[in-house]
Amino acid sequence: MKKDKEDIKIKKRKDTKDLLNINSFINRSIEFNREHHNELDNISYWNLIRKYWFIILIVLLITILLIYKIIKLVI
């Protein structure tokens, strides 16, 4: 009987410790997201366009050509 009580106490302690670890992990995750959210806001579409303008141009040309071919086939 005494051993059962000790086992239950040990299990409760372990469960509490696990919950505290999970809680601290969640708190760290929330803090990390708060810190890096501002960095994501600073990225603008203009910077991305300036960086990848050549790829965007090629994709636009390909889509225009495809649309032209489809229209030509239909007519």
Tab-separated table of C-alpha atoms in Angstrom:
chain	number	residue	atom	x	y	z
A	1	MET	CA	0.000	0.000	0.000
A	2	LYS	CA	2.768	2.385	0.927
A	3	LYS	CA	4.619	1.563	-2.272
A	4	ASP	CA	1.491	2.328	-4.300
A	5	LYS	CA	1.198	5.746	-2.657
A	6	GLU	CA	4.845	6.484	-3.405
A	7	ASP	CA	4.399	5.380	-7.002
A	8	ILE	CA	1.386	7.658	-7.345
A	9	LYS	CA	3.365	10.587	-5.886
A	10	ILE	CA	6.252	9.942	-8.258
A	11	LYS	CA	3.863	9.711	-11.203
A	12	LYS	CA	2.154	12.972	-10.209
A	13	ARG	CA	5.533	14.697	-9.947
A	14	LYS	CA	6.540	13.374	-13.347
A	15	ASP	CA	3.249	14.478	-14.914
A	16	THR	CA	3.634	17.936	-13.400
A	17	LYS	CA	7.188	18.158	-14.678
A	18	ASP	CA	6.070	17.133	-18.172
A	19	LEU	CA	3.326	19.745	-18.115
A	20	LEU	CA	5.802	22.410	-17.049
A	21	ASN	CA	8.118	21.429	-19.893
A	22	ILE	CA	5.278	21.632	-22.397
A	23	ASN	CA	4.204	24.995	-20.999
A	24	SER	CA	7.723	26.411	-21.218
A	25	PHE	CA	8.041	25.131	-24.789
A	26	ILE	CA	4.782	26.856	-25.746
A	27	ASN	CA	5.929	30.083	-24.097
A	28	ARG	CA	9.253	29.970	-25.948
A	29	SER	CA	7.439	29.354	-29.226
A	30	ILE	CA	5.122	32.304	-28.665
A	31	GLU	CA	8.064	34.546	-27.802
A	32	PHE	CA	9.981	33.402	-30.881
A	33	ASN	CA	6.979	34.154	-33.092
A	34	ARG	CA	6.625	37.628	-31.592
A	35	GLU	CA	10.277	38.402	-32.231
A	36	HIS	CA	10.269	37.227	-35.831
A	37	HIS	CA	6.869	38.543	-36.810
A	38	ASN	CA	8.285	42.051	-37.248
A	39	GLU	CA	10.968	40.747	-39.581
A	40	LEU	CA	8.313	39.181	-41.787
A	41	ASP	CA	6.397	42.455	-41.904
A	42	ASN	CA	9.471	44.276	-43.191
A	43	ILE	CA	9.685	42.126	-46.334
A	44	SER	CA	7.926	44.039	-49.073
A	45	TYR	CA	6.656	42.846	-52.403
A	46	TRP	CA	8.797	45.428	-54.183
A	47	ASN	CA	11.950	43.888	-52.770
A	48	LEU	CA	10.856	40.471	-53.965
A	49	ILE	CA	10.001	41.822	-57.418
A	50	ARG	CA	13.373	43.543	-57.686
A	51	LYS	CA	15.102	40.355	-56.664
A	52	TYR	CA	13.242	37.975	-58.986
A	53	TRP	CA	12.190	40.235	-61.872
A	54	PHE	CA	13.784	38.023	-64.516
A	55	ILE	CA	11.931	34.899	-63.400
A	56	ILE	CA	8.665	36.843	-63.204
A	57	LEU	CA	9.221	38.150	-66.729
A	58	ILE	CA	9.852	34.670	-68.131
A	59	VAL	CA	6.749	33.248	-66.434
A	60	LEU	CA	4.641	36.109	-67.777
A	61	LEU	CA	5.922	35.596	-71.301
A	62	ILE	CA	5.217	31.867	-71.185
A	63	THR	CA	1.671	32.418	-69.932
A	64	ILE	CA	0.999	35.046	-72.605
A	65	LEU	CA	2.257	32.688	-75.300
A	66	LEU	CA	0.110	29.849	-73.976
A	67	ILE	CA	-2.971	32.048	-73.896
A	68	TYR	CA	-2.234	33.207	-77.451
A	69	LYS	CA	-1.887	29.616	-78.684
A	70	ILE	CA	-5.120	28.560	-76.989
A	71	ILE	CA	-6.991	31.490	-78.516
A	72	LYS	CA	-5.505	30.727	-81.930
A	73	LEU	CA	-6.607	27.076	-81.661
A	74	VAL	CA	-10.133	28.016	-80.684
A	75	ILE	CA	-10.556	30.521	-83.520
